[in-house]
Short mmCIF file of C-alpha atoms in Angstrom, two decimals:
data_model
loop_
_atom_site.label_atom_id
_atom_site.label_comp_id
_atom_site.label_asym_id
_atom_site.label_seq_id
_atom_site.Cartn_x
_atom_site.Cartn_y
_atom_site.Cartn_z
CA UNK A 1 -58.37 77.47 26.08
CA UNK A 2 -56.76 80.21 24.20
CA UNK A 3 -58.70 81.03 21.05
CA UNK A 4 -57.67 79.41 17.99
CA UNK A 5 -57.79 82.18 16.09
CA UNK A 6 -57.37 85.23 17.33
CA UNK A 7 -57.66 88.02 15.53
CA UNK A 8 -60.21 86.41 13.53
CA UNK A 9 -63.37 87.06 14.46
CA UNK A 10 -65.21 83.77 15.89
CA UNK A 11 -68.64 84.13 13.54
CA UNK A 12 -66.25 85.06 10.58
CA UNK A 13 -64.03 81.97 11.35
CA UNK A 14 -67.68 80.01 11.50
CA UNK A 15 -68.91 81.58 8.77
CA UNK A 16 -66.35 80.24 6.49
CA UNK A 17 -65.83 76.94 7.40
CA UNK A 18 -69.61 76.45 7.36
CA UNK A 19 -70.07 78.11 4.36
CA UNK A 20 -67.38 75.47 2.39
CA UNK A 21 -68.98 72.77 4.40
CA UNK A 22 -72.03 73.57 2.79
CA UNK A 23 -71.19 73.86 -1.09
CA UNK A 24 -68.34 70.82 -0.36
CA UNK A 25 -70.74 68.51 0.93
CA UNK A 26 -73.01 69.44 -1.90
CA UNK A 27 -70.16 68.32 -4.29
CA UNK A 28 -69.29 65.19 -2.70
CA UNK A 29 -72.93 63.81 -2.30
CA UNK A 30 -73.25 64.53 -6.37
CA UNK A 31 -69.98 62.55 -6.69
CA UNK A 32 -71.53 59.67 -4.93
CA UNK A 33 -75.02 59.89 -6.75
CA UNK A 34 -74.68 60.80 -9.93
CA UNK A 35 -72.27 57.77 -10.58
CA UNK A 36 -74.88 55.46 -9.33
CA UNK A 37 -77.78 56.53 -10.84
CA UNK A 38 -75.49 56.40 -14.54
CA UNK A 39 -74.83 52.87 -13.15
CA UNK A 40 -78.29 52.00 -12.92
CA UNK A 41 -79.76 53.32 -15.80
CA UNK A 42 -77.51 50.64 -17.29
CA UNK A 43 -74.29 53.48 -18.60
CA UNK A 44 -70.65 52.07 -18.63
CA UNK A 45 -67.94 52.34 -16.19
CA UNK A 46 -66.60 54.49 -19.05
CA UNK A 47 -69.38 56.74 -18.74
CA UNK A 48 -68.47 57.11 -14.92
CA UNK A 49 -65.27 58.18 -15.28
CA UNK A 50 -65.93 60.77 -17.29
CA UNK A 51 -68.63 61.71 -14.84
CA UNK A 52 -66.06 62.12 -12.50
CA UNK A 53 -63.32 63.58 -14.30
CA UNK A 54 -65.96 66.18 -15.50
CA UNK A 55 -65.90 67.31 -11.61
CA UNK A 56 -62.40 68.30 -11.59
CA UNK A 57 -62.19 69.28 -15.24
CA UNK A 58 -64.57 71.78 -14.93
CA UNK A 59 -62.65 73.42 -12.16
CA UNK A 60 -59.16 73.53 -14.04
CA UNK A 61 -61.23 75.23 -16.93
CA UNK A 62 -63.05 78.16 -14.51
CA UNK A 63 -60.00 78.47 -12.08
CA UNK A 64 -58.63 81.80 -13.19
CA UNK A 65 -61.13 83.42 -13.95
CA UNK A 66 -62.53 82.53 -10.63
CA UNK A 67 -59.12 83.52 -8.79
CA UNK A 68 -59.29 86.72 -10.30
CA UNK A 69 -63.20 87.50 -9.61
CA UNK A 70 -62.10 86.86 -6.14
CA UNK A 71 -59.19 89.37 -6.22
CA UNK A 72 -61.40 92.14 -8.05
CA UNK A 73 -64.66 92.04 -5.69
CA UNK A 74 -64.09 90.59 -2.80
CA UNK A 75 -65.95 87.72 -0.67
CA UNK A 76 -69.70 88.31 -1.41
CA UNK A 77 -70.17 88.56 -5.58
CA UNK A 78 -68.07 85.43 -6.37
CA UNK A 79 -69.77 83.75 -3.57
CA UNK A 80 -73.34 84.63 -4.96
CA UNK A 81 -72.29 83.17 -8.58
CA UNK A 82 -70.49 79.79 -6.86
CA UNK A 83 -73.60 78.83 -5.25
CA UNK A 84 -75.86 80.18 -8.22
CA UNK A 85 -73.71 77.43 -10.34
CA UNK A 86 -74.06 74.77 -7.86
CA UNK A 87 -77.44 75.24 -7.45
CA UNK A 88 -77.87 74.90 -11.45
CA UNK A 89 -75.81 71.60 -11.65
CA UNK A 90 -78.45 70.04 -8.67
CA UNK A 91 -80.83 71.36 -10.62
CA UNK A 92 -80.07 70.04 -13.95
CA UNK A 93 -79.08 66.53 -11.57
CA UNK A 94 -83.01 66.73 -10.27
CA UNK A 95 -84.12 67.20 -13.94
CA UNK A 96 -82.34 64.18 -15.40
CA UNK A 97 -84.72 61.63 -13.30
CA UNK A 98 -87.70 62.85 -15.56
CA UNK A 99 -85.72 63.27 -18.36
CA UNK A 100 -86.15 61.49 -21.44
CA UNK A 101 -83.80 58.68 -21.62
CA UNK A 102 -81.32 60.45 -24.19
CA UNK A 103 -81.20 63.46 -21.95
CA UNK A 104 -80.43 62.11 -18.70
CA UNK A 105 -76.79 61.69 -19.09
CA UNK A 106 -76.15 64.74 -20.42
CA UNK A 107 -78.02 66.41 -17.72
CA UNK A 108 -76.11 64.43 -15.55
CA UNK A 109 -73.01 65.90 -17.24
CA UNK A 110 -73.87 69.12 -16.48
CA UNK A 111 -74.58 68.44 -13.29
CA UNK A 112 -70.99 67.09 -12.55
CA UNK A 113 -69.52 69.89 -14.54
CA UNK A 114 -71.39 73.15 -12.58
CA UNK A 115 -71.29 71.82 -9.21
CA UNK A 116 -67.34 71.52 -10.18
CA UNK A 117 -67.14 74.93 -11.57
CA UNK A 118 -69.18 76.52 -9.07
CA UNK A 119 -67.67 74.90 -5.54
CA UNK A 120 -64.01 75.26 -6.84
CA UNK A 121 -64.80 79.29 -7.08
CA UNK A 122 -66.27 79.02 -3.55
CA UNK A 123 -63.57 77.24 -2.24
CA UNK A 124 -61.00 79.84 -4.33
CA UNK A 125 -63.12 82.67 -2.76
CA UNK A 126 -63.32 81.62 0.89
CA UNK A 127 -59.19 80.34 0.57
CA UNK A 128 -58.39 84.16 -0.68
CA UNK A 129 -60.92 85.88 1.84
CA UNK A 130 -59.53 83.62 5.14
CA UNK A 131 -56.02 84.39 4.05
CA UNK A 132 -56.83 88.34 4.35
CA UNK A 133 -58.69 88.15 7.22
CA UNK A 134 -55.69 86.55 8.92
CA UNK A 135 -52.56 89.15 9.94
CA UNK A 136 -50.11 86.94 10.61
CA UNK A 137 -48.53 84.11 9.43
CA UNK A 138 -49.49 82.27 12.68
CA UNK A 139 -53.02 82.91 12.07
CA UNK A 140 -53.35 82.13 8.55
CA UNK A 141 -51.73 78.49 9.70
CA UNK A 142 -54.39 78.21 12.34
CA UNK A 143 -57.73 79.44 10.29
CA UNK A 144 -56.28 77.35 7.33
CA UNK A 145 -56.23 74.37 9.56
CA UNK A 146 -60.05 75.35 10.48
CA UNK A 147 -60.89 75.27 7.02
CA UNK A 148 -59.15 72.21 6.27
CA UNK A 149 -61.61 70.20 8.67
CA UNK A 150 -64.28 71.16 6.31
CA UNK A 151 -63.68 69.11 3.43
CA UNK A 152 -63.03 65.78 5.89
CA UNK A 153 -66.38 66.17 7.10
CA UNK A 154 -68.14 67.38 3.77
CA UNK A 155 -66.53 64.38 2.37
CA UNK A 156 -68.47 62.29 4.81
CA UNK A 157 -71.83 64.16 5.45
CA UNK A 158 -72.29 64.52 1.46
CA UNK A 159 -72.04 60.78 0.42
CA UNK A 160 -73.68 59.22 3.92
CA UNK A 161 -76.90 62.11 3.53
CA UNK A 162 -77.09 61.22 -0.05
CA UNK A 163 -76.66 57.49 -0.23
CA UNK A 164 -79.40 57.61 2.91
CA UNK A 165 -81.58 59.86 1.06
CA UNK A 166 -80.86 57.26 -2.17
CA UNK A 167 -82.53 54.04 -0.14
CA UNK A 168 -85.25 56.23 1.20
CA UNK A 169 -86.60 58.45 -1.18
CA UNK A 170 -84.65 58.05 -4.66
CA UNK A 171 -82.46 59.80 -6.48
CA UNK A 172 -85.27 62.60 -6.56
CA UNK A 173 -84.62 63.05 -2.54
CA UNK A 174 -81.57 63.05 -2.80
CA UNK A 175 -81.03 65.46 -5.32
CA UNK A 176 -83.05 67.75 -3.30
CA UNK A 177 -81.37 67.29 -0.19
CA UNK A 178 -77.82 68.00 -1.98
CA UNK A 179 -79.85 71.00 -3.27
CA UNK A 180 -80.58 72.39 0.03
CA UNK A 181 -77.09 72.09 1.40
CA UNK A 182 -75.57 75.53 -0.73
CA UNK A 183 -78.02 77.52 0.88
CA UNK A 184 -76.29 77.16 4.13
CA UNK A 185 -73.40 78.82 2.18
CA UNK A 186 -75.53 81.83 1.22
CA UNK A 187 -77.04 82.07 4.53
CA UNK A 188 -73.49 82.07 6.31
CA UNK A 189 -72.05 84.92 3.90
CA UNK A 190 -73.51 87.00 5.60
CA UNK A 191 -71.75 86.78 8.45
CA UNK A 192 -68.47 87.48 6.64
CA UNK A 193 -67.51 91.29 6.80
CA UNK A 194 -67.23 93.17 3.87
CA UNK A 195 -63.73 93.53 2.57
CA UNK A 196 -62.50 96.79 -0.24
CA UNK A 197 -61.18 94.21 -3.36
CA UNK A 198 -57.42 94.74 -3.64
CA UNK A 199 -57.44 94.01 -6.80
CA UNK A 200 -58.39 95.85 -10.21
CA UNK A 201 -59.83 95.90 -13.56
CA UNK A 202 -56.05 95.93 -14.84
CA UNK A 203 -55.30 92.34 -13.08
CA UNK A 204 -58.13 91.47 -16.31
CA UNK A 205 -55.21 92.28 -18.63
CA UNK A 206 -52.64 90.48 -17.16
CA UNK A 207 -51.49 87.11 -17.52
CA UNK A 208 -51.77 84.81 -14.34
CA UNK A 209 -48.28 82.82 -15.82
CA UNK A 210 -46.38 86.02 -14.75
CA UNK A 211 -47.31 84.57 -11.29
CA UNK A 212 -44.54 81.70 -12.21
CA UNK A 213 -41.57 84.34 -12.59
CA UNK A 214 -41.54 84.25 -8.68
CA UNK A 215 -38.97 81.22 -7.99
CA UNK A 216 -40.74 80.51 -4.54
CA UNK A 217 -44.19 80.31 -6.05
CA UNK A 218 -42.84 77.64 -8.82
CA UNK A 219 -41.30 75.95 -5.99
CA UNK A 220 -44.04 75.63 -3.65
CA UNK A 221 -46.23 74.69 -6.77
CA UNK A 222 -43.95 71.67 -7.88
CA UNK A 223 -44.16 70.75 -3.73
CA UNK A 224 -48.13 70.61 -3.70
CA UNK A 225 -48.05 68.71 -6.92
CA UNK A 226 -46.28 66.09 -5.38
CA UNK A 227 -48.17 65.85 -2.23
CA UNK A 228 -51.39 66.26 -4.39
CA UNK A 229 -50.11 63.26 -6.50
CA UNK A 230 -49.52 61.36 -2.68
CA UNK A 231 -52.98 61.45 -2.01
CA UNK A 232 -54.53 60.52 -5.20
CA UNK A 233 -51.59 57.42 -5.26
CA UNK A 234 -53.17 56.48 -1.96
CA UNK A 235 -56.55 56.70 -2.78
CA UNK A 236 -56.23 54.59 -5.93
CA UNK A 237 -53.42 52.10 -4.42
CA UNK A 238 -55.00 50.89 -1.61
CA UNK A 239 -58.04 49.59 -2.79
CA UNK A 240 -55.86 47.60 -5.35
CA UNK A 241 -53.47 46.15 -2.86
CA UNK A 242 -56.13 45.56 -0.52
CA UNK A 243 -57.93 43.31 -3.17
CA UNK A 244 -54.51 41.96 -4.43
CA UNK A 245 -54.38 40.60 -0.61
CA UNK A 246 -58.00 39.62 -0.41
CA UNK A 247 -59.29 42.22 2.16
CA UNK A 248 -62.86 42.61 2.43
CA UNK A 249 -64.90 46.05 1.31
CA UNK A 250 -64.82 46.44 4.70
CA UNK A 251 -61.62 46.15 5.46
CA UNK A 252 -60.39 48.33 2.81
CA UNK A 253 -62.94 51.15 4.03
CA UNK A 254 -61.57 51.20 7.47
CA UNK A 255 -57.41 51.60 6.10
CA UNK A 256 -58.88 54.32 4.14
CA UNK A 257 -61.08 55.91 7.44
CA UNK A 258 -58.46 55.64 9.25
CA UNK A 259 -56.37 57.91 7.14
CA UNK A 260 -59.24 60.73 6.73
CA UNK A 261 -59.54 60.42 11.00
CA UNK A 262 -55.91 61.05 10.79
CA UNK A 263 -56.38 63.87 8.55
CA UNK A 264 -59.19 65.64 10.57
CA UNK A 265 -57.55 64.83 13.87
CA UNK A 266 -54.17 67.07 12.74
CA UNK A 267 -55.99 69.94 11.72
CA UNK A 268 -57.51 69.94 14.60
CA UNK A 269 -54.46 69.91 16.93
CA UNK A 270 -52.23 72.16 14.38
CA UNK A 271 -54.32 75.76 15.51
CA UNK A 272 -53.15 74.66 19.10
CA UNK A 273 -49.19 74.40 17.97
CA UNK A 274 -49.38 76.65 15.48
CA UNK A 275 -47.25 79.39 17.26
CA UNK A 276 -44.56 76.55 17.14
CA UNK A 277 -44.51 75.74 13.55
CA UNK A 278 -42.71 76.71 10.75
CA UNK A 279 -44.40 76.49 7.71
CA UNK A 280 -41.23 74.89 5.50
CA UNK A 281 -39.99 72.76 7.98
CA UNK A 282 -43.34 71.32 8.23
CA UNK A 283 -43.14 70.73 5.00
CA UNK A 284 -40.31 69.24 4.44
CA UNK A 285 -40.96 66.55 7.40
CA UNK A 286 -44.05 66.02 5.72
CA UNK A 287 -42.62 65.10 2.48
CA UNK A 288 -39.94 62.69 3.85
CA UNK A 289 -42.47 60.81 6.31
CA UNK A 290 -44.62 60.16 3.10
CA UNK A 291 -41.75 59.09 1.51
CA UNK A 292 -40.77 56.60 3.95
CA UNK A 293 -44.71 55.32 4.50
CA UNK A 294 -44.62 54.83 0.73
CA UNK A 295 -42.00 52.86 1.21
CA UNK A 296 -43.10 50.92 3.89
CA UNK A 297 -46.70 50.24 2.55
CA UNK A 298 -46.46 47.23 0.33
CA UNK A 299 -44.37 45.58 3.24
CA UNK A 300 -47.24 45.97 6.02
CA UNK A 301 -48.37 42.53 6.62
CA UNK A 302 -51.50 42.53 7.60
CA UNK A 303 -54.68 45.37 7.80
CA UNK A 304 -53.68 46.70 11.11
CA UNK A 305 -50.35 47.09 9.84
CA UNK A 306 -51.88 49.10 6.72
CA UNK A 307 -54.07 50.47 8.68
CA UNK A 308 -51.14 52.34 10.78
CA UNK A 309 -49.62 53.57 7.98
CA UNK A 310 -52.42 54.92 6.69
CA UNK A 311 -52.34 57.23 10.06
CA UNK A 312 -48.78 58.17 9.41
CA UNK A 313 -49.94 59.52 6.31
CA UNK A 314 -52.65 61.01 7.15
CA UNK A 315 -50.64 62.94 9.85
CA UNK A 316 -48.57 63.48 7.37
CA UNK A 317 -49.95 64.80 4.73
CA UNK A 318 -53.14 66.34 7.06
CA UNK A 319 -50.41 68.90 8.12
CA UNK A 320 -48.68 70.12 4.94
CA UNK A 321 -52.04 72.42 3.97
CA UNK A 322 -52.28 74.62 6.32
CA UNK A 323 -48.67 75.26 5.85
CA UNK A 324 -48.49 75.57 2.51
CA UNK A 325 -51.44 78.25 1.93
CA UNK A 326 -49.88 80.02 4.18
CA UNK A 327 -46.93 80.37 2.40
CA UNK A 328 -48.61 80.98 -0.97
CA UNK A 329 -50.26 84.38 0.99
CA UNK A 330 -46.23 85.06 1.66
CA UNK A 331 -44.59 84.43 -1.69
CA UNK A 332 -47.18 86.25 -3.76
CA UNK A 333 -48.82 89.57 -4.42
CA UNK A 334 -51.72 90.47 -1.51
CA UNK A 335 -53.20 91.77 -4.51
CA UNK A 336 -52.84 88.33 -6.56
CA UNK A 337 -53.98 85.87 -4.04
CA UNK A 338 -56.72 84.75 -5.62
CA UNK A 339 -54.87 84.20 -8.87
CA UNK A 340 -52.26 82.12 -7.17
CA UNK A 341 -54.85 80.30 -5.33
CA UNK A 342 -56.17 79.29 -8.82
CA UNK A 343 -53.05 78.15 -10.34
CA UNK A 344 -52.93 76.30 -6.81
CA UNK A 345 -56.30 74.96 -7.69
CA UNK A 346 -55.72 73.82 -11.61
CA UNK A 347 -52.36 71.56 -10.94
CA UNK A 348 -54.30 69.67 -7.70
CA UNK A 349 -57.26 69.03 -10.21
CA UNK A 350 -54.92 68.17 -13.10
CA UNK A 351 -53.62 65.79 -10.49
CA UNK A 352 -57.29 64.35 -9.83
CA UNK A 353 -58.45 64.55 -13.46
CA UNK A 354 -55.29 62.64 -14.88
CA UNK A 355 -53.08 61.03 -12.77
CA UNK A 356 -56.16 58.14 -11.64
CA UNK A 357 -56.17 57.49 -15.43
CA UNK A 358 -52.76 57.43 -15.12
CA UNK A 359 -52.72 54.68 -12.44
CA UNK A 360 -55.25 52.52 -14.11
CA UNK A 361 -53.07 51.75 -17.02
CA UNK A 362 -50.03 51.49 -15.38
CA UNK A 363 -51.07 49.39 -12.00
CA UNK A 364 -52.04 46.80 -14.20
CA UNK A 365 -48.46 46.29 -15.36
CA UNK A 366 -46.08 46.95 -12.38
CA UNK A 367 -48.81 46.52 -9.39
CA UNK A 368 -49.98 48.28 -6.39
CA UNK A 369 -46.47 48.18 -4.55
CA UNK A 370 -44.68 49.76 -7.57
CA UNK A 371 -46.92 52.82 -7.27
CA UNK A 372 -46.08 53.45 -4.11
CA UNK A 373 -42.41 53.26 -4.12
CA UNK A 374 -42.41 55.66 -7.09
CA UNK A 375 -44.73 58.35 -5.08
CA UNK A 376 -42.86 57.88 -2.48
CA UNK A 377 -38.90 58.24 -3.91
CA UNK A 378 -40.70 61.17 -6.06
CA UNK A 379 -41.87 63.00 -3.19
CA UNK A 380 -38.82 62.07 -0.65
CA UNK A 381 -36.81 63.47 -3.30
CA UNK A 382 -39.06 66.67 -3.93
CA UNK A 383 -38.14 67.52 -0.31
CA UNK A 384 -35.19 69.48 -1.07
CA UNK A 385 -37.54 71.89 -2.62
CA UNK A 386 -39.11 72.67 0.68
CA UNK A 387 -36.05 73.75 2.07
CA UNK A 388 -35.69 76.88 -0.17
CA UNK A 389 -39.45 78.14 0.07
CA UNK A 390 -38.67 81.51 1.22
CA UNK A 391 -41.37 84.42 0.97
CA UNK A 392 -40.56 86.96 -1.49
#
């Protein structure tokens, strides 16, 4: 088998994905405890979502300047900090179980808020350092696809390890396994080369909105809004329509499984076709076939039926990142990257942080099947915008 990379060195390729499987996973297993233990402790559901929203809210607030530590000094410093920061929130997350009663939440708080802040500048920093390391298009689309495996599986290893480390040992070992899991991340940085930091002190001055002069970089921002908006509608919609239709937990957890194997399972393949590819026509398709699932949802008749479109999507939408951090690294500055990454970063968590609120007020009025034929003509409509993302 030809190697999926090439170009890339295989231990720096390993290095990276590892290294955001490690602080991701960390992330996602606080996501899963820290909501539960609030729950326990007898806090509202109120209380949860702002748990949660803390998570991405935190890394809307720390995105530029974590874009732009990137840019000035390379992989290794920003690294160090995003795992010191992680490490603080599961530390303050530890401390809340012994915590006086009016503490605890507000420990847990921080907790939500630094593991935020601090994974969103490793992700930033490994994004801007995998994009450099890359010297062609064809091999950013492949190592992007690499590193877009590593959230699938964080987003299962976190929650699984720390709901199994919940029933076993408590919060308290589960806290310390979540703990454990940046370390990885520090350990693996080492195995990333040292890069000179293309950009300066000067890029301190500057404003990161001159970024949005660039008519591509708008463009291809407006396009991952509305694909980020596609997977938060699904996330949120399903459940609902599931219960609407009196599907089981169960039932409802293997629609949604099915789209997250579809996810992984694209990645996978794209490093094999990615000679083959173009990055906007990819694109493009993507955003039609999510329009037309959309579309097609709230008529599936039965799970199986959801359950298939939920692998359309996921093909669907599995696809389009690769493709579009690619082009980011070709409508922008080299120097800039991590900026643009960041700006990248704030409108998908914006997304997250607001749209779910969003959804909660609104599904209540029009219903699960309205949501998704407004995504979806949204988004089939956005397509045109694909068409004209040409690199500067």
């Amino acid at each position: 088998m030809a190697d999926p990379a090439p170009g890339v060195p295989a231990r720096t390729l390993v290095a990276l994905v590892v290294g955001q499987l490690g602080i991701h996973a960390a992330m996602a297993g606080l996501r899963l405890a820290a909501p539960l233990q609030a729950l326990r402790e007898g806090y509202s559901a109120w209380a949860v979502g702002l748990l949660l929203a803390l998570f991405a809210g935190a890394a809307v607030l720390s995105a530029l300047r974590a874009g732009r530590l990137a840019d000035r000094h390379g992989y290794h410093r920003p690294m160090k900090l995003a795992v010191a920061v992680t490490v603080a929130g599961m530390l303050c997350a530890l401390g809340s179980v012994w915590a006086p009663e009016g503490w605890r939440f507000a420990l847990l708080c921080l907790a939500a808020a630094g593991t935020g802040m601090g994974t969103n500048t490793g992700m930033l920093t490994i994004q801007r350092t995998a994009g450099h390391a890359a010297g062609s298009a064809t091999e950013r689309v492949r190592i992007f696809s690499w590193l877009g495996v590593a959230p699938s599986f964080s987003n299962v290893v976190g929650p699984v390890a720390a709901g199994l480390m919940i029933d076993w040992g408590g919060f308290v070992a589960a806290y310390a396994l979540l703990l454990a899991l940046p370390v990885i991340t520090l350990v693996t940085a080492r195995l990333v080369p040292r890069q000179a930091p293309w950009g300066t002190a000067d890029a301190e001055q500057r404003a990161a909105w001159d970024l949005l002069r660039l008519p591509a970089f708008r463009r291809l921002l407006w396009v991952n809004g509305l694909l980020a908006m596609c997977w938060d509608v699904h996330t949120f919609a399903v459940p609902v329509l599931g219960h609407e239709r009196g599907f089981s937990a169960g039932t409802i957890g293997l629609i949604l499984g099915a789209f997250t194997l579809s996810v992984t399972l694209v990645r996978l393949a794209i490093p094999l076709l990615a000679h083959r590819l173009r990055e906007a026509t990819v694109v493009r398709c993507a955003m039609v076939g999510c329009g037309i699932v959309f579309a097609l949802y709230p008529f599936a008749p039965s799970p199986l039926w959801m359950g298939a479109c939920a692998v359309l999507l996921g093909l669907a939408l599995g696809s389009v990142q690769p493709m579009v951090m690619s082009l980011l690294h070709d409508v922008t500055p080299g120097e800039r990257h991590g900026e643009a990454l960041a700006l990248r970063s704030m409108v998908i968590n914006a997304s997250s942080t607001a749209l779910p609120l969003l959804f909660g007020a609104s599904g209540a009025l029009v219903g699960a099947a309205a949501l998704f034929w407004a995504a979806g003509g949204a988004v089939g409509a956005g397509s045109w915008l694909a068409r004209r993302l040409q690199p500067a």
